[in-house]
Amino acid sequence: MTAMQTTRRGFLAGGAGLMLAMTLPLGKARAQAAAAAAEPFAPNAFIRIAPDDTVTVMIKHLEMGQGPYTGLSTLVAEELDADWAQMRAEGAPANAAEYYNSAFGTALLIQGTGGSTAIANSYMQMRKAGAAARAMLVAAAAEEWGVPAEEITVKAGVVAHEASGKSSGFGALSQAAAGQPVPEDPPVKDAKDFVLIGTDVPKLDTVAKTTGKAVFTLDVFRDGMLTVVVAHPPKFGATVASFDDKAALEVSGVEMVRQIPSGIAVYATNTYAAMKGRDALTVEWDDVNAETRGTAELFEEYSKAVAAGGVTVEENDDIAVLEDAAQILEAEYQFPYLAHAPLEPLDAVIEVKEGKADMWYGCQFPTVDRGTVAQVLGLPLEDVTINVILAGGSFGRRAQGSAHLAAEAAEIAKASGRDGAFKLVWTREDDLKGGYYRPMTVHKLRAGLDVDGNIIGWENVVANQSIMTGTPMEAMLQGGPDATSFEGSSGLPYNLGAKRIGWAKMESPVSVLWWRSVGHTHTGYAVETFLDEVLVAAGKDPVQGRLDLLPADAVRERGVIEKVAEISGWTGSTRDGKGYGIAYVKSFGTYVAEVVEIENRDGVPHITKVWCAVDCGIPVNPNVIRAQMEGGVGFALGTALHDRITLAPGGEVEQSNFHDYPMLRISEMPEVEVAIIQSDADPTGVGEPGVPPLAPAMANAWRALTGTKQYQLPFSGAIS
Amino acid sequence: MTSFTVNGRDVDLDIDPDTPLLWVLRDELRLTGTKFGCGVAQCGACTVMLDGMPRRSCVTPISMVEGSEVTTIEGMEGPEITAVQTAWEAIDVPQCGWCQSGQVMSATALLQQIPSPTDEDINNAMAGNVCRCATYVRIRQAIHDAAKTLEG
């Protein structure tokens, strides 16, 4: 026990020193306070209590806007009985043994953020951590005051003994508490006693982000640091054949040019010089292994693949019953590649000094990245430190199974041939042309109705690339099909008669990645628009029709559909010249139904209002949940209206910046009303689940209003 | 040599005259509240005040700034910025936060011009500021809230 504490403390002390240099994200006062506290009380890897009463929670999930700094700190503060004003948050460094994500399995410990798992996998862990710290503070107070621990109360950051009139803040007890044994399984509160969980505590990162003081990767500067941009091949799978750096080296500020596995790196004393130097490069590319097919050709091949049926990934009865249907409906859907386009493009800072590497960036898969950097630099794992700091959005982009960004940063350091600090910067063009897209996908759907309008069979074949194959994540598939390709087509709650789900795995050098809500980005659309069409063909109302297809035990599914119908005042698909559409999608354990109100403005869809009902179990912070639903709606809407990444014949990406990959603007943002279902189920995530229902609800509303069926996204592509 | 003031301080720089103001602020002056999002004036993350008017610093060559007054989010003062930041904080507008300096600068400029903006005014003034997290519902609300406190 003692040895363990020492180890933890040693580790934390090292981490604290490193982080203090960087951490102004949450305000100068905090950094000064923490600096004054040479040795804060660290009951476990997650909590540090300083003599000035501040409680800092080490957040094991990347803060990229979805709220773990606030959410995980709330869980700790609840069981610690802290006052919210004394809470602080900081990114936990790469250390899988301490900070693994249990939702990713425990056979191999992986520290990472994704799948909307932050709250779900931390819920008991953070509460136990807080409860342990509380018990140690109480034990310390009991010892110091000579009173029974059972008579001591803790409330809003004050430890008190009523009979003797003694009381103390956490800070004054912190040194004594550090000497107390760590309870192994401290009891946690009953939900009815929650003080903070379920309330809208202010977000811990709001002030820093409103005043420009929050520190992101691009804001990190190290002594003697060079900024580096990389010329990547214009076609996926291409490599460098030869290059001429003469003109680049003549640009004032450019210090060196090096070839690395991912392209040609230009090192300069400032960002503009690095960009200008890159522009001056002449590079010949070897396209032998490159993707040269354009989007139109790819869609043709995908279309043939779904027609061939794919491999069966889910099946109950024989789908041949469709031959007996009174009415058969069919549709084929096309979904483009999509870029995540986090507003802070990819970036990372690496410093290599005397055989050790330190990194600072918004790292989403610390375990994978750390291993990769150690491998590239030929260093033992413990000599690679990753300081995880705030990320300016991700939406999946920074969760790289391939660790390509960390690898590129390490290759840059290595290729420099010397010790030094380097900031790798991707521009917006690098981002949009750089791959790791939501896979382009084709769906084929068939459904059969009997003479009474009952659905007797449902077939859905999906064609796309696998996200997991070819990355370290492939091991998680255990040889089976990649469910992230068709999740949401499989596992439907509805009674659809005989059912067959097929998957055709497509191959391409174009790199793909999970994009906020992953498979549900396309399966939710295909399933929920096609189902809507089938219900209307059967003469049913979209809301009642869905409810009728749910089995009796689908209580939570029914709950969000009924709630969204209620708050939207659902009376049918059209009303007063406006269209209304509903869609329901469960993703990552969270149930969401949305209703969209739409107007036809000279042939262009304009969404005026969105209602959203969400059931994510116990709502830890309702304000954050509402914010994620609002943001999910906007993110999905902008994409559905405008966005696609396409390849020209020959294989080059046709988009380059926000003029041809447009972001949603404030004028396009509808009013959003969110209802959170009260629940006592364990909490699930909200970062992604607000996204999938929006586009199908919008398409359903548009079809109801105009009769136009939208089998391709984005809307703008078909309308223009 | 280019001479101008930033947040009231005199600055003299011997630098490539094509260098965008954004990178001068960030790399040379270490004023990192101003962000890079697109480099082509499409997202507004780099918004600063140039002689009192909002300006995309990513497409403003430093040569153009000669003799001007530049104000970044770090140097903003006055009732409008205070009202905007207070309103922003009250309803937790930011998510990832990357665009928010630019949003706050544009919102402040709007309230300096139009103390009680309509939704239409907000759409026009904020059209150049992208929020990838789509915090727009709250941005709109916070601007209205800030306008109310300025009235009072």
PDB file of N, CA, C and O in Angstrom, chain A residues 64-65 203 206 209-210 212 216 218-219 221 271-272 276 340-341 343-344 392-393 395 428 623 627-628 630-631 635 657 663-666, chain B residues 16 18-20 23 26-27 30 32-33 35 37-38 40 42 85 88 92 94-96 98-101 123 127 130 132-134 136 138 140:
ATOM      1  N   MET A  64     -12.788  17.914 -25.587  1.00  0.00           N
ATOM      2  CA  MET A  64     -12.830  18.448 -26.949  1.00  0.00           C
ATOM      3  C   MET A  64     -14.148  19.176 -27.175  1.00  0.00           C
ATOM      4  O   MET A  64     -14.567  19.370 -28.305  1.00  0.00           O
ATOM      5  N   GLY A  65     -14.787  19.554 -26.039  1.00  0.00           N
ATOM      6  CA  GLY A  65     -16.031  20.297 -26.127  1.00  0.00           C
ATOM      7  C   GLY A  65     -17.226  19.526 -25.601  1.00  0.00           C
ATOM      8  O   GLY A  65     -18.273  20.107 -25.339  1.00  0.00           O
ATOM      9  N   LYS A 203     -19.710  25.011 -16.250  1.00  0.00           N
ATOM     10  CA  LYS A 203     -18.602  24.251 -16.840  1.00  0.00           C
ATOM     11  C   LYS A 203     -17.257  24.855 -16.423  1.00  0.00           C
ATOM     12  O   LYS A 203     -17.084  26.068 -16.401  1.00  0.00           O
ATOM     13  N   THR A 206     -15.351  27.102 -19.170  1.00  0.00           N
ATOM     14  CA  THR A 206     -16.050  28.182 -19.872  1.00  0.00           C
ATOM     15  C   THR A 206     -15.299  29.515 -19.836  1.00  0.00           C
ATOM     16  O   THR A 206     -15.143  30.170 -20.865  1.00  0.00           O
ATOM     17  N   LYS A 209     -12.234  29.727 -21.991  1.00  0.00           N
ATOM     18  CA  LYS A 209     -12.566  29.671 -23.413  1.00  0.00           C
ATOM     19  C   LYS A 209     -13.308  30.924 -23.895  1.00  0.00           C
ATOM     20  O   LYS A 209     -13.440  31.141 -25.092  1.00  0.00           O
ATOM     21  N   THR A 210     -13.793  31.713 -22.960  1.00  0.00           N
ATOM     22  CA  THR A 210     -14.503  32.939 -23.326  1.00  0.00           C
ATOM     23  C   THR A 210     -13.553  34.138 -23.373  1.00  0.00           C
ATOM     24  O   THR A 210     -13.840  35.140 -24.011  1.00  0.00           O
ATOM     25  N   GLY A 212     -10.159  33.837 -24.185  1.00  0.00           N
ATOM     26  CA  GLY A 212      -8.987  33.592 -25.032  1.00  0.00           C
ATOM     27  C   GLY A 212      -7.797  33.041 -24.271  1.00  0.00           C
ATOM     28  O   GLY A 212      -6.703  32.930 -24.808  1.00  0.00           O
ATOM     29  N   PHE A 216      -4.499  25.630 -26.041  1.00  0.00           N
ATOM     30  CA  PHE A 216      -4.629  24.486 -26.943  1.00  0.00           C
ATOM     31  C   PHE A 216      -3.237  24.174 -27.515  1.00  0.00           C
ATOM     32  O   PHE A 216      -2.274  24.905 -27.263  1.00  0.00           O
ATOM     33  N   LEU A 218      -1.901  24.543 -30.461  1.00  0.00           N
ATOM     34  CA  LEU A 218      -1.271  25.580 -31.283  1.00  0.00           C
ATOM     35  C   LEU A 218      -0.696  26.703 -30.417  1.00  0.00           C
ATOM     36  O   LEU A 218       0.139  27.478 -30.878  1.00  0.00           O
ATOM     37  N   ASP A 219      -1.146  26.782 -29.169  1.00  0.00           N
ATOM     38  CA  ASP A 219      -0.723  27.855 -28.266  1.00  0.00           C
ATOM     39  C   ASP A 219       0.515  27.484 -27.451  1.00  0.00           C
ATOM     40  O   ASP A 219       0.974  28.261 -26.621  1.00  0.00           O
ATOM     41  N   PHE A 221       4.337  26.900 -26.917  1.00  0.00           N
ATOM     42  CA  PHE A 221       5.634  27.313 -27.464  1.00  0.00           C
ATOM     43  C   PHE A 221       6.742  26.794 -26.557  1.00  0.00           C
ATOM     44  O   PHE A 221       6.671  26.950 -25.343  1.00  0.00           O
ATOM     45  N   THR A 271       5.255  29.968 -38.439  1.00  0.00           N
ATOM     46  CA  THR A 271       4.275  29.191 -39.195  1.00  0.00           C
ATOM     47  C   THR A 271       4.184  29.655 -40.645  1.00  0.00           C
ATOM     48  O   THR A 271       4.109  28.831 -41.570  1.00  0.00           O
ATOM     49  N   TYR A 272       4.184  30.966 -40.836  1.00  0.00           N
ATOM     50  CA  TYR A 272       4.021  31.477 -42.198  1.00  0.00           C
ATOM     51  C   TYR A 272       5.195  31.074 -43.081  1.00  0.00           C
ATOM     52  O   TYR A 272       5.009  30.670 -44.236  1.00  0.00           O
ATOM     53  N   LYS A 276       5.018  28.983 -46.510  1.00  0.00           N
ATOM     54  CA  LYS A 276       5.584  29.558 -47.735  1.00  0.00           C
ATOM     55  C   LYS A 276       6.666  28.635 -48.308  1.00  0.00           C
ATOM     56  O   LYS A 276       6.768  28.440 -49.524  1.00  0.00           O
ATOM     57  N   HIS A 340     -14.135  15.464 -40.844  1.00  0.00           N
ATOM     58  CA  HIS A 340     -14.592  15.896 -39.513  1.00  0.00           C
ATOM     59  C   HIS A 340     -14.483  17.409 -39.359  1.00  0.00           C
ATOM     60  O   HIS A 340     -15.316  18.030 -38.719  1.00  0.00           O
ATOM     61  N   ALA A 341     -13.406  17.956 -39.935  1.00  0.00           N
ATOM     62  CA  ALA A 341     -13.167  19.395 -39.901  1.00  0.00           C
ATOM     63  C   ALA A 341     -13.282  20.020 -38.509  1.00  0.00           C
ATOM     64  O   ALA A 341     -13.975  21.020 -38.328  1.00  0.00           O
ATOM     65  N   LEU A 343     -12.444  22.595 -35.794  1.00  0.00           N
ATOM     66  CA  LEU A 343     -12.020  23.951 -36.177  1.00  0.00           C
ATOM     67  C   LEU A 343     -10.542  24.203 -35.865  1.00  0.00           C
ATOM     68  O   LEU A 343      -9.914  25.019 -36.523  1.00  0.00           O
ATOM     69  N   GLU A 344      -9.999  23.495 -34.878  1.00  0.00           N
ATOM     70  CA  GLU A 344      -8.545  23.501 -34.714  1.00  0.00           C
ATOM     71  C   GLU A 344      -8.014  22.347 -35.554  1.00  0.00           C
ATOM     72  O   GLU A 344      -8.239  21.179 -35.220  1.00  0.00           O
ATOM     73  N   GLY A 392      -9.374  21.601 -29.862  1.00  0.00           N
ATOM     74  CA  GLY A 392     -10.383  22.431 -30.511  1.00  0.00           C
ATOM     75  C   GLY A 392     -11.276  21.607 -31.413  1.00  0.00           C
ATOM     76  O   GLY A 392     -11.279  21.761 -32.620  1.00  0.00           O
ATOM     77  N   GLY A 393     -12.035  20.739 -30.782  1.00  0.00           N
ATOM     78  CA  GLY A 393     -12.933  19.843 -31.508  1.00  0.00           C
ATOM     79  C   GLY A 393     -12.203  18.603 -31.979  1.00  0.00           C
ATOM     80  O   GLY A 393     -10.973  18.550 -32.036  1.00  0.00           O
ATOM     81  N   PHE A 395     -14.556  15.278 -33.082  1.00  0.00           N
ATOM     82  CA  PHE A 395     -15.645  14.605 -33.799  1.00  0.00           C
ATOM     83  C   PHE A 395     -15.180  13.259 -34.354  1.00  0.00           C
ATOM     84  O   PHE A 395     -15.742  12.752 -35.315  1.00  0.00           O
ATOM     85  N   ARG A 428      -6.034  23.940 -42.971  1.00  0.00           N
ATOM     86  CA  ARG A 428      -7.384  23.451 -43.300  1.00  0.00           C
ATOM     87  C   ARG A 428      -7.356  22.599 -44.573  1.00  0.00           C
ATOM     88  O   ARG A 428      -8.055  21.586 -44.667  1.00  0.00           O
ATOM     89  N   ASN A 623     -27.479  20.580 -18.328  1.00  0.00           N
ATOM     90  CA  ASN A 623     -27.087  21.676 -19.212  1.00  0.00           C
ATOM     91  C   ASN A 623     -26.116  21.185 -20.288  1.00  0.00           C
ATOM     92  O   ASN A 623     -26.213  21.570 -21.460  1.00  0.00           O
ATOM     93  N   ALA A 627     -26.711  20.963 -24.291  1.00  0.00           N
ATOM     94  CA  ALA A 627     -25.730  21.562 -25.202  1.00  0.00           C
ATOM     95  C   ALA A 627     -25.276  20.559 -26.257  1.00  0.00           C
ATOM     96  O   ALA A 627     -25.099  20.903 -27.434  1.00  0.00           O
ATOM     97  N   GLN A 628     -25.073  19.316 -25.842  1.00  0.00           N
ATOM     98  CA  GLN A 628     -24.636  18.301 -26.804  1.00  0.00           C
ATOM     99  C   GLN A 628     -25.739  17.954 -27.800  1.00  0.00           C
ATOM    100  O   GLN A 628     -25.460  17.647 -28.963  1.00  0.00           O
ATOM    101  N   GLU A 630     -28.097  20.156 -28.787  1.00  0.00           N
ATOM    102  CA  GLU A 630     -28.140  21.332 -29.671  1.00  0.00           C
ATOM    103  C   GLU A 630     -27.004  21.257 -30.689  1.00  0.00           C
ATOM    104  O   GLU A 630     -27.213  21.440 -31.894  1.00  0.00           O
ATOM    105  N   GLY A 631     -25.805  20.996 -30.184  1.00  0.00           N
ATOM    106  CA  GLY A 631     -24.642  20.934 -31.061  1.00  0.00           C
ATOM    107  C   GLY A 631     -24.728  19.773 -32.039  1.00  0.00           C
ATOM    108  O   GLY A 631     -24.349  19.906 -33.209  1.00  0.00           O
ATOM    109  N   PHE A 635     -24.479  20.179 -36.008  1.00  0.00           N
ATOM    110  CA  PHE A 635     -23.418  19.455 -36.704  1.00  0.00           C
ATOM    111  C   PHE A 635     -24.007  18.570 -37.801  1.00  0.00           C
ATOM    112  O   PHE A 635     -23.533  18.533 -38.938  1.00  0.00           O
ATOM    113  N   ASN A 657     -11.326  23.837 -48.738  1.00  0.00           N
ATOM    114  CA  ASN A 657     -11.497  24.710 -47.572  1.00  0.00           C
ATOM    115  C   ASN A 657     -13.001  24.928 -47.370  1.00  0.00           C
ATOM    116  O   ASN A 657     -13.826  24.305 -48.034  1.00  0.00           O
ATOM    117  N   MET A 663     -19.471  25.004 -43.668  1.00  0.00           N
ATOM    118  CA  MET A 663     -19.928  24.773 -42.302  1.00  0.00           C
ATOM    119  C   MET A 663     -21.295  25.441 -42.117  1.00  0.00           C
ATOM    120  O   MET A 663     -21.585  26.459 -42.743  1.00  0.00           O
ATOM    121  N   LEU A 664     -22.111  24.868 -41.225  1.00  0.00           N
ATOM    122  CA  LEU A 664     -23.377  25.505 -40.876  1.00  0.00           C
ATOM    123  C   LEU A 664     -23.116  26.909 -40.342  1.00  0.00           C
ATOM    124  O   LEU A 664     -22.170  27.122 -39.580  1.00  0.00           O
ATOM    125  N   ARG A 665     -23.927  27.856 -40.729  1.00  0.00           N
ATOM    126  CA  ARG A 665     -23.802  29.240 -40.233  1.00  0.00           C
ATOM    127  C   ARG A 665     -24.942  29.528 -39.258  1.00  0.00           C
ATOM    128  O   ARG A 665     -25.965  28.842 -39.268  1.00  0.00           O
ATOM    129  N   ILE A 666     -24.797  30.588 -38.504  1.00  0.00           N
ATOM    130  CA  ILE A 666     -25.786  30.890 -37.456  1.00  0.00           C
ATOM    131  C   ILE A 666     -27.179  31.101 -38.050  1.00  0.00           C
ATOM    132  O   ILE A 666     -28.185  30.745 -37.435  1.00  0.00           O
TER     133      ILE A 666
ATOM    134  N   ASP B  16       8.885  39.509 -42.919  1.00  0.00           N
ATOM    135  CA  ASP B  16       8.321  39.387 -44.267  1.00  0.00           C
ATOM    136  C   ASP B  16       6.988  40.150 -44.325  1.00  0.00           C
ATOM    137  O   ASP B  16       6.055  39.819 -43.584  1.00  0.00           O
ATOM    138  N   ASP B  18       4.570  40.096 -46.195  1.00  0.00           N
ATOM    139  CA  ASP B  18       3.387  39.291 -46.562  1.00  0.00           C
ATOM    140  C   ASP B  18       2.837  38.497 -45.369  1.00  0.00           C
ATOM    141  O   ASP B  18       1.747  37.923 -45.454  1.00  0.00           O
ATOM    142  N   THR B  19       3.585  38.424 -44.307  1.00  0.00           N
ATOM    143  CA  THR B  19       3.146  37.599 -43.171  1.00  0.00           C
ATOM    144  C   THR B  19       1.784  38.065 -42.665  1.00  0.00           C
ATOM    145  O   THR B  19       1.600  39.235 -42.354  1.00  0.00           O
ATOM    146  N   PRO B  20       0.814  37.170 -42.591  1.00  0.00           N
ATOM    147  CA  PRO B  20      -0.486  37.574 -42.061  1.00  0.00           C
ATOM    148  C   PRO B  20      -0.392  38.025 -40.608  1.00  0.00           C
ATOM    149  O   PRO B  20       0.377  37.461 -39.815  1.00  0.00           O
ATOM    150  N   TRP B  23      -0.367  35.388 -37.793  1.00  0.00           N
ATOM    151  CA  TRP B  23       0.849  34.665 -37.381  1.00  0.00           C
ATOM    152  C   TRP B  23       1.826  35.585 -36.661  1.00  0.00           C
ATOM    153  O   TRP B  23       2.638  35.126 -35.862  1.00  0.00           O
ATOM    154  N   ARG B  26       0.428  35.572 -33.123  1.00  0.00           N
ATOM    155  CA  ARG B  26       0.617  34.299 -32.432  1.00  0.00           C
ATOM    156  C   ARG B  26       2.094  33.943 -32.247  1.00  0.00           C
ATOM    157  O   ARG B  26       2.536  33.666 -31.138  1.00  0.00           O
ATOM    158  N   ASP B  27       2.826  33.920 -33.362  1.00  0.00           N
ATOM    159  CA  ASP B  27       4.197  33.414 -33.300  1.00  0.00           C
ATOM    160  C   ASP B  27       5.179  34.434 -32.726  1.00  0.00           C
ATOM    161  O   ASP B  27       6.098  34.064 -32.005  1.00  0.00           O
ATOM    162  N   ARG B  30       3.051  36.191 -29.273  1.00  0.00           N
ATOM    163  CA  ARG B  30       2.515  35.162 -28.352  1.00  0.00           C
ATOM    164  C   ARG B  30       1.154  35.547 -27.779  1.00  0.00           C
ATOM    165  O   ARG B  30       0.836  35.219 -26.632  1.00  0.00           O
ATOM    166  N   THR B  32      -2.072  34.378 -28.078  1.00  0.00           N
ATOM    167  CA  THR B  32      -2.623  33.157 -28.667  1.00  0.00           C
ATOM    168  C   THR B  32      -4.136  33.045 -28.555  1.00  0.00           C
ATOM    169  O   THR B  32      -4.712  32.031 -28.953  1.00  0.00           O
ATOM    170  N   GLY B  33      -4.782  34.082 -28.031  1.00  0.00           N
ATOM    171  CA  GLY B  33      -6.252  34.036 -27.968  1.00  0.00           C
ATOM    172  C   GLY B  33      -6.869  34.079 -29.358  1.00  0.00           C
ATOM    173  O   GLY B  33      -7.984  33.595 -29.571  1.00  0.00           O
ATOM    174  N   LYS B  35      -7.266  32.770 -32.994  1.00  0.00           N
ATOM    175  CA  LYS B  35      -7.069  31.398 -33.470  1.00  0.00           C
ATOM    176  C   LYS B  35      -6.993  31.283 -34.986  1.00  0.00           C
ATOM    177  O   LYS B  35      -7.495  32.133 -35.730  1.00  0.00           O
ATOM    178  N   GLY B  37      -8.223  28.968 -38.132  1.00  0.00           N
ATOM    179  CA  GLY B  37      -9.172  27.909 -38.477  1.00  0.00           C
ATOM    180  C   GLY B  37      -9.180  27.555 -39.949  1.00  0.00           C
ATOM    181  O   GLY B  37      -9.455  26.420 -40.317  1.00  0.00           O
ATOM    182  N   CYS B  38      -8.907  28.549 -40.812  1.00  0.00           N
ATOM    183  CA  CYS B  38      -9.006  28.249 -42.249  1.00  0.00           C
ATOM    184  C   CYS B  38      -7.933  28.950 -43.086  1.00  0.00           C
ATOM    185  O   CYS B  38      -7.529  28.434 -44.110  1.00  0.00           O
ATOM    186  N   VAL B  40      -8.306  31.577 -44.840  1.00  0.00           N
ATOM    187  CA  VAL B  40      -8.861  32.255 -46.027  1.00  0.00           C
ATOM    188  C   VAL B  40     -10.115  33.069 -45.699  1.00  0.00           C
ATOM    189  O   VAL B  40     -10.991  33.244 -46.551  1.00  0.00           O
ATOM    190  N   GLN B  42     -12.740  32.430 -43.974  1.00  0.00           N
ATOM    191  CA  GLN B  42     -14.005  31.707 -44.107  1.00  0.00           C
ATOM    192  C   GLN B  42     -14.602  31.324 -42.760  1.00  0.00           C
ATOM    193  O   GLN B  42     -15.742  30.888 -42.709  1.00  0.00           O
ATOM    194  N   GLN B  85     -18.858  38.803 -22.526  1.00  0.00           N
ATOM    195  CA  GLN B  85     -18.213  37.690 -21.823  1.00  0.00           C
ATOM    196  C   GLN B  85     -19.051  37.224 -20.635  1.00  0.00           C
ATOM    197  O   GLN B  85     -19.141  36.027 -20.363  1.00  0.00           O
ATOM    198  N   TRP B  88     -21.841  35.192 -22.051  1.00  0.00           N
ATOM    199  CA  TRP B  88     -21.289  33.915 -22.552  1.00  0.00           C
ATOM    200  C   TRP B  88     -21.115  32.925 -21.402  1.00  0.00           C
ATOM    201  O   TRP B  88     -21.472  31.762 -21.502  1.00  0.00           O
ATOM    202  N   ASP B  92     -22.889  29.193 -20.385  1.00  0.00           N
ATOM    203  CA  ASP B  92     -21.908  28.204 -20.864  1.00  0.00           C
ATOM    204  C   ASP B  92     -21.972  28.026 -22.379  1.00  0.00           C
ATOM    205  O   ASP B  92     -22.220  26.928 -22.890  1.00  0.00           O
ATOM    206  N   PRO B  94     -19.424  28.109 -24.713  1.00  0.00           N
ATOM    207  CA  PRO B  94     -18.400  27.337 -25.428  1.00  0.00           C
ATOM    208  C   PRO B  94     -18.529  25.830 -25.264  1.00  0.00           C
ATOM    209  O   PRO B  94     -18.932  25.346 -24.200  1.00  0.00           O
ATOM    210  N   GLN B  95     -18.175  25.124 -26.331  1.00  0.00           N
ATOM    211  CA  GLN B  95     -17.952  23.680 -26.208  1.00  0.00           C
ATOM    212  C   GLN B  95     -16.449  23.464 -26.357  1.00  0.00           C
ATOM    213  O   GLN B  95     -15.717  23.619 -25.401  1.00  0.00           O
ATOM    214  N   CYS B  96     -15.971  23.185 -27.587  1.00  0.00           N
ATOM    215  CA  CYS B  96     -14.509  23.008 -27.699  1.00  0.00           C
ATOM    216  C   CYS B  96     -13.788  24.314 -27.446  1.00  0.00           C
ATOM    217  O   CYS B  96     -12.660  24.319 -26.975  1.00  0.00           O
ATOM    218  N   TRP B  98     -12.597  26.639 -29.559  1.00  0.00           N
ATOM    219  CA  TRP B  98     -11.619  27.148 -30.531  1.00  0.00           C
ATOM    220  C   TRP B  98     -12.094  28.408 -31.245  1.00  0.00           C
ATOM    221  O   TRP B  98     -11.330  29.324 -31.490  1.00  0.00           O
ATOM    222  N   CYS B  99     -13.379  28.486 -31.571  1.00  0.00           N
ATOM    223  CA  CYS B  99     -13.898  29.633 -32.324  1.00  0.00           C
ATOM    224  C   CYS B  99     -14.293  30.793 -31.431  1.00  0.00           C
ATOM    225  O   CYS B  99     -14.630  31.867 -31.921  1.00  0.00           O
ATOM    226  N   GLN B 100     -14.316  30.567 -30.108  1.00  0.00           N
ATOM    227  CA  GLN B 100     -15.056  31.490 -29.249  1.00  0.00           C
ATOM    228  C   GLN B 100     -14.414  32.867 -29.115  1.00  0.00           C
ATOM    229  O   GLN B 100     -15.116  33.867 -28.968  1.00  0.00           O
ATOM    230  N   SER B 101     -13.078  32.957 -29.201  1.00  0.00           N
ATOM    231  CA  SER B 101     -12.473  34.299 -29.180  1.00  0.00           C
ATOM    232  C   SER B 101     -13.034  35.117 -30.335  1.00  0.00           C
ATOM    233  O   SER B 101     -13.405  36.281 -30.164  1.00  0.00           O
ATOM    234  N   ASN B 123     -27.692  37.529 -37.360  1.00  0.00           N
ATOM    235  CA  ASN B 123     -27.344  36.676 -38.507  1.00  0.00           C
ATOM    236  C   ASN B 123     -26.325  37.361 -39.408  1.00  0.00           C
ATOM    237  O   ASN B 123     -25.364  36.736 -39.862  1.00  0.00           O
ATOM    238  N   ALA B 127     -22.382  36.038 -39.376  1.00  0.00           N
ATOM    239  CA  ALA B 127     -22.375  35.072 -40.493  1.00  0.00           C
ATOM    240  C   ALA B 127     -20.976  34.574 -40.812  1.00  0.00           C
ATOM    241  O   ALA B 127     -20.811  33.458 -41.303  1.00  0.00           O
ATOM    242  N   VAL B 130     -17.726  30.753 -37.902  1.00  0.00           N
ATOM    243  CA  VAL B 130     -18.155  29.356 -37.849  1.00  0.00           C
ATOM    244  C   VAL B 130     -17.955  28.800 -36.446  1.00  0.00           C
ATOM    245  O   VAL B 130     -16.930  29.059 -35.811  1.00  0.00           O
ATOM    246  N   ARG B 132     -17.950  24.999 -35.243  1.00  0.00           N
ATOM    247  CA  ARG B 132     -18.096  23.601 -35.679  1.00  0.00           C
ATOM    248  C   ARG B 132     -18.901  22.791 -34.660  1.00  0.00           C
ATOM    249  O   ARG B 132     -19.543  21.809 -35.015  1.00  0.00           O
ATOM    250  N   CYS B 133     -18.857  23.195 -33.389  1.00  0.00           N
ATOM    251  CA  CYS B 133     -19.681  22.526 -32.372  1.00  0.00           C
ATOM    252  C   CYS B 133     -21.131  22.989 -32.461  1.00  0.00           C
ATOM    253  O   CYS B 133     -21.988  22.465 -31.762  1.00  0.00           O
ATOM    254  N   ALA B 134     -21.389  23.998 -33.296  1.00  0.00           N
ATOM    255  CA  ALA B 134     -22.750  24.535 -33.483  1.00  0.00           C
ATOM    256  C   ALA B 134     -23.368  25.028 -32.179  1.00  0.00           C
ATOM    257  O   ALA B 134     -24.483  24.657 -31.820  1.00  0.00           O
ATOM    258  N   TYR B 136     -24.555  27.784 -31.818  1.00  0.00           N
ATOM    259  CA  TYR B 136     -25.238  28.983 -32.308  1.00  0.00           C
ATOM    260  C   TYR B 136     -26.474  29.388 -31.508  1.00  0.00           C
ATOM    261  O   TYR B 136     -26.771  30.572 -31.365  1.00  0.00           O
ATOM    262  N   ARG B 138     -26.909  29.208 -28.395  1.00  0.00           N
ATOM    263  CA  ARG B 138     -26.460  29.930 -27.201  1.00  0.00           C
ATOM    264  C   ARG B 138     -25.756  31.235 -27.559  1.00  0.00           C
ATOM    265  O   ARG B 138     -25.839  32.208 -26.804  1.00  0.00           O
ATOM    266  N   ARG B 140     -26.574  33.188 -29.997  1.00  0.00           N
ATOM    267  CA  ARG B 140     -27.679  34.127 -30.240  1.00  0.00           C
ATOM    268  C   ARG B 140     -28.274  34.604 -28.908  1.00  0.00           C
ATOM    269  O   ARG B 140     -28.488  35.793 -28.688  1.00  0.00           O
TER     270      ARG B 140
END
